[in-house]
Amino acid sequence: MKKKTGAKAAARFADGAPILFRGGRVVDPSQSLDGVKDLLLVDGRVEALGKGLSAPDGARVVDCKGLVVMPGLIDVHVHLREPGGEHKETIQTGARAAAAGGFTAVGAMPNTDPPIDNPAAVAFVLAAGQRAGAARVYPLGCISVGQKGERLAEIGEMVAAGAVGITDDGHPVMDSGLMRLALEYAQIFGVPVADHPEDLGLSRGGAMNEGLVATRLGLHGKPNASEDVHILRDLIVAELTGGHIHLQHVSTRLGIDAIRQAKARGVRVTAEATPHHMLLTDEAVEGYRTEAKMNPPLRSRADVDAVIEGFRDGTLDVLATDHAPHHYDEKEQAFDDAPNGIVGLETALGLVHAHLVGPGVIDLSTMVERMSVSPAKAFNLPGGTLRKGSPADVTVMDPAHVWTIDADTFLSKSHNTPFNGWELAGRAVMTVVGGRVVWELE
Amino acid sequence: MTPTVAHFGKDLIGLEPLTGDQIRAILDTAEPFKEISERRIKKVPVLRGKTIVNLFFEPSTRTRISFEFAEKRLSADTVNIQTAGSSVVKGETLVDTARNLEAMRIDMVVMRHSASGAARFLAERIPSNVINAGDGSHEHPTQGLLDLLTIRDNLGKIEGAKVCIVGDILHSRVARSNIYGLIKLGAEVAVCGPPTLQPVGIEELGVHIFNRVEEAIEWADALNVLRLQLERMQSGYVPSLREYNRLWGISTARLEHAPKELLILHPGPMNRGVEIDSDVADGEHSVILDQVTNGVAVRMAVLYLLAGGAPEKAESAKGGAES
Ligand SMILES: [Zn+2]
C-alpha cells in the first residue's frame, strides 16, 4: 500500500490562530458572491470578507492566488459504519476522509448495527464525531424503531440529542401510513424526513438496473418504476402533511420530473444527486464489476442525462455521495452476493468539478450552491455561507490541480470505487473546520 | 502451434463473446469425436496427464456426467467436487475456492454455480482453463453448442432455421447461450412463454417474441422446450403448473396444427406433463436423446481445443485408441 497523503495536520500554527486567505476567488452563492477577495477567520468565526484585509498578529496567511475559496462543503448522506461495521469505516476514518475530500461536515446515516434509533445512540455518534477532530459529524436518527418500518422512533428525543434529520435509509419506508406519521410528527422539530425511494416489491431480487445489460448478464433488474412509484408516493404524502421530504440519491428520469412538478406546486421537497448517477451508466456493470454495484443502481443514459439536468436546474438541489464503504473481500464476490455501495467522500469534489464545471454544465457558483449552501439549508445546519459571524468552515480548492484517483491513498478504510484511475482537474487543498485546519494537501 | 479460429481463448465462459467462425469450428471439431462414443474402447489419449476438476456448486447429474464422460474418453484425470446449496458454502468464498484450485495446479476447471458471473470470476483469478457449465441465469455454453449441433445434424444447416425457445427465458442460461449461438450462425430466433418470464430488453438481442405458443408452433422449424423450475410457481411467476401446461405445454394435439414437422429439443431434465407431454418427448420428432449424445462430443471438442488441440487434427487425434 502506498503512503497515505495529507494525514498531517497543520501543526506549525497554534490551533485557533486566525487565518487569512489572501487573494483567492471567493465563491459564496449564499451572498451572490464570486470574486477575488480576502477572507479572515478569527476565533472559529468568519471575521471579515473584503479586499486588502490585514493579518492580525499570529495569523497564518494563506496565499490563495489561483485558488477557489468557498463555504465548507457538506455531504448529507454518508455511511460511517460505526457502530457495528468498524472493519469498513469508523466515525474517525470517515470524518478524516471527508476532510480530505474538502467536506467540512457530513450527515451520518443511522443504518448501523445497532441502528441509531434512540437519543443515547445519537449522542454516541455526535461525541465520536467531535473526538475525530476532522469534518463535523451530524447524526441522523431512524424514522422507525430498529428501522423495521413499524412504529416511529423517539424523534423528539433524538433531535434534542443532536439528530439533524431522520431516515431509514437502506430500508425504504414501505408503509405509507407510517410515512405520513413521520412527516407530520417531524415538522414540529424542524427536521426533514429523508427517504430512500424504492418500492421493494418492484425491485425484488434485483441486483442492477433492469434493461438489456442485466438481461445479457443474466442478472435480475430493478426497474426505474421501483424508484418512481416510491418518489411519487413520498411527494404525495408530503403534500398531504405539509412535511419536508428529502429524497435520497434520485436516479430516474420520471422521478425527477415528478419532483420538479411537486416543487412547482410548493411541496416541501429537497432531493439528492450523486456523482455516480451523473457520470456512469449501467454499462459500468459489464464484466460483473461489483465496484459498480449500488442502490439505486446505475441506470440508463437517458436517466443519467435527466439527473444531470435536474442537478443543473436545481430540481435536485443537493449533491450527496452516499459514501458506502465496504471491505475489499465483501466486494470480491459473485455480483449477486456483493453488497451495494461505493465510497465517495474523497472523489466527489474532483468529479463534479472536472466533469460538470469543467465542460460548463454548471458554473462554480452552482457547484458551491449544491455542495454547501443547499445541504446546509435542507438540514438546517450551521455553515453553507461565509457571512460575517458564521462558523469558520472553509474549503479551498485548486481548480487546476490535476490528479489521478488512487483508491490505495484514500483516508477512508475502504477503497470500493468505480472511479479508480480517473484523471481529474480540481482538488481540495485545504479544509478548515471551526477555524482549524483539519486537512491540507501536501 | 499456430492459433486457429478455434482457439477462442483460455476459457469458455459463454457463446456471446465468440464469433460465428469460432462456434462453427467447435461444432466441426465435435464431429469426429462423436464416433469415439460408438467404439468398443471409447478412449483416446488426447488429455493424458491433464487434471480436470468438475466443480459443481449446484446439483446437476446430467451435465456433470456428460463432462465426466468427455474427460474420461480423452484420458484426463478427473476429480468431482459437488457442493449443494447456496453460492457461498460454509463461509468459503469463491475467492478461496479459486486460490485453492490454483495451489493444486489444476489444468482445467469445469464449474457450475448458481450466481451469474461466477465462471468469469473464477477465470479471471486462476491460470487454469475454465469451462462454464452454467452460471446462474447467464450462460451454459456447452448446452448451447450441443443444441446447435443437434439442430445442424437434423435440419442440415443452422443458417435460416427458425428456432423458438419456449418457457422461462428470464432465469434461463440455456436460452441465452442458444440465442447468441443461433443468431451468430444465421438462424432466426424467437422466444415464447409467460410474459412474467421474459426478460426486459430481450428483443434487443434480435429475437422475436410470441406470447402464444400456437403462434410459435406455426412459425418455427424447431422448438427448444425449457424446463419449468417448480420454484417459479412458488414465487408467483406462473399461477399453477396445470395452467402453464394448458397455455405453454407442448402436446401432440398442439403440434398437429404445425404447418411442417417440428424438431423438438429439451435440455433436460424434463417435467413430463408440465412443459412437455410424454408423447411428444418420446415421439418421432424428439431429438432429446441426440442432444445427450452430442453433449459428450461437444464437450470433448471444447476440452480438446482449450488444451491446445487443432480442429483439423481432431480426426487423427481420435485415431489412437488406447490399448
Ligand atoms: Zn439509500
Coordinates of N, CA and C in Angstrom, one line a residue, chain A residues 122 138-143 152-167 179-195 238 241-247 268-270 375-382:
Chain A
V122 N -27.6 8.5 19.3 CA -27.3 9.8 18.6 C -26.2 10.5 19.3
Y138 N -22.7 15.1 11.8 CA -24.1 15.3 12.2 C -24.9 14.0 12.1
P139 N -25.3 13.5 13.2 CA -26.1 12.2 13.1 C -27.5 12.4 12.6
L140 N -27.9 11.5 11.9 CA -29.4 11.3 11.6 C -29.9 10.2 12.4
G141 N -31.2 10.3 12.8 CA -31.8 9.2 13.6 C -32.7 8.4 12.7
C142 N -33.1 7.2 13.2 CA -34.0 6.4 12.4 C -35.4 7.0 12.4
I143 N -36.2 6.7 11.4 CA -37.6 7.1 11.4 C -38.4 6.1 12.3
L152 N -42.9 4.7 15.0 CA -41.9 5.8 15.0 C -40.9 5.7 16.1
A153 N -39.7 6.0 15.8 CA -38.6 6.1 16.9 C -38.9 7.4 17.6
E154 N -38.1 7.6 18.7 CA -38.3 8.8 19.5 C -37.6 10.0 18.8
I155 N -38.3 10.5 17.9 CA -37.8 11.6 17.0 C -37.4 12.8 17.8
G156 N -38.4 13.2 18.7 CA -38.1 14.4 19.5 C -36.9 14.3 20.4
E157 N -36.8 13.1 21.0 CA -35.6 12.9 21.9 C -34.3 12.9 21.1
M158 N -34.4 12.3 19.9 CA -33.2 12.2 19.1 C -32.8 13.6 18.6
V159 N -33.7 14.4 18.2 CA -33.4 15.7 17.8 C -32.8 16.5 18.9
A160 N -33.4 16.3 20.1 CA -32.8 17.0 21.3 C -31.4 16.6 21.6
A161 N -31.1 15.3 21.2 CA -29.7 14.8 21.4 C -28.8 15.2 20.3
G162 N -29.3 15.8 19.2 CA -28.4 16.3 18.2 C -28.7 15.8 16.8
A163 N -29.7 15.0 16.6 CA -30.0 14.5 15.3 C -30.5 15.6 14.4
V164 N -30.0 15.7 13.1 CA -30.4 16.8 12.3 C -31.5 16.4 11.2
G165 N -31.8 15.1 11.3 CA -32.9 14.6 10.3 C -33.2 13.2 10.7
I166 N -34.2 12.6 10.1 CA -34.5 11.2 10.3 C -34.6 10.5 9.0
T167 N -34.2 9.2 9.0 CA -34.2 8.4 7.8 C -34.1 6.9 8.2
M179 N -45.1 6.7 6.9 CA -44.5 7.8 6.3 C -45.3 9.1 6.6
R180 N -46.6 8.9 6.6 CA -47.5 10.1 6.9 C -47.2 10.6 8.3
L181 N -47.2 9.6 9.2 CA -47.0 9.9 10.6 C -45.6 10.6 10.8
A182 N -44.6 10.1 10.1 CA -43.2 10.7 10.3 C -43.2 12.1 9.8
L183 N -43.8 12.3 8.6 CA -43.8 13.7 8.0 C -44.6 14.7 8.9
E184 N -45.7 14.2 9.5 CA -46.5 15.1 10.3 C -45.7 15.4 11.6
Y185 N -45.2 14.3 12.2 CA -44.6 14.5 13.5 C -43.2 15.2 13.5
A186 N -42.4 15.0 12.5 CA -41.1 15.6 12.4 C -41.1 17.1 12.2
Q187 N -42.3 17.6 11.7 CA -42.4 19.0 11.4 C -42.1 19.9 12.6
I188 N -42.7 19.4 13.8 CA -42.6 20.3 14.9 C -41.1 20.4 15.4
F189 N -40.3 19.5 15.0 CA -38.9 19.6 15.4 C -38.0 20.2 14.4
G190 N -38.6 20.6 13.2 CA -37.9 21.3 12.2 C -36.8 20.5 11.5
V191 N -37.0 19.1 11.4 CA -36.0 18.3 10.7 C -36.7 17.6 9.5
P192 N -36.0 17.4 8.4 CA -36.5 16.7 7.3 C -36.6 15.2 7.5
V193 N -37.6 14.6 6.8 CA -37.6 13.2 6.7 C -37.0 12.7 5.4
A194 N -35.8 12.0 5.6 CA -35.1 11.6 4.4 C -35.5 10.2 4.0
D195 N -35.8 9.9 2.8 CA -36.2 8.6 2.4 C -35.4 8.1 1.2
A238 N -46.1 14.0 1.4 CA -45.5 15.2 1.8 C -46.5 16.4 1.6
T241 N -49.3 16.3 4.1 CA -49.0 16.6 5.5 C -48.3 18.0 5.6
G242 N -47.8 18.5 4.5 CA -47.0 19.8 4.6 C -45.6 19.6 5.2
G243 N -45.2 18.3 5.4 CA -43.9 18.0 5.9 C -42.8 18.1 4.9
H244 N -41.6 18.1 5.4 CA -40.4 18.3 4.5 C -39.9 16.9 4.2
I245 N -40.0 16.5 2.9 CA -39.4 15.2 2.5 C -38.1 15.5 1.8
H246 N -37.1 14.7 2.1 CA -35.8 14.8 1.5 C -35.5 13.5 0.8
L247 N -35.6 13.5 -0.6 CA -35.4 12.3 -1.3 C -34.0 12.0 -1.6
R268 N -42.9 20.8 0.0 CA -41.6 21.0 0.6 C -40.7 19.7 0.4
V269 N -40.0 19.8 -0.7 CA -39.1 18.7 -1.1 C -37.7 19.1 -1.4
T270 N -36.7 18.4 -0.9 CA -35.3 18.6 -1.3 C -34.9 17.2 -1.8
P375 N -27.3 22.0 1.0 CA -27.4 21.0 2.0 C -27.5 21.6 3.4
A376 N -26.9 22.7 3.6 CA -27.0 23.4 5.0 C -28.4 23.8 5.2
K377 N -29.0 24.3 4.1 CA -30.4 24.8 4.3 C -31.4 23.6 4.5
A378 N -31.2 22.5 3.7 CA -32.1 21.4 3.8 C -32.1 20.8 5.2
F379 N -31.0 20.8 5.8 CA -30.9 20.1 7.2 C -30.7 21.2 8.3
N380 N -30.9 22.4 8.0 CA -30.8 23.5 9.0 C -29.5 23.4 9.7
L381 N -28.4 23.3 9.0 CA -27.1 23.2 9.6 C -26.4 24.5 9.6
P382 N -25.6 24.8 10.6 CA -24.7 26.0 10.6 C -23.8 25.8 9.4

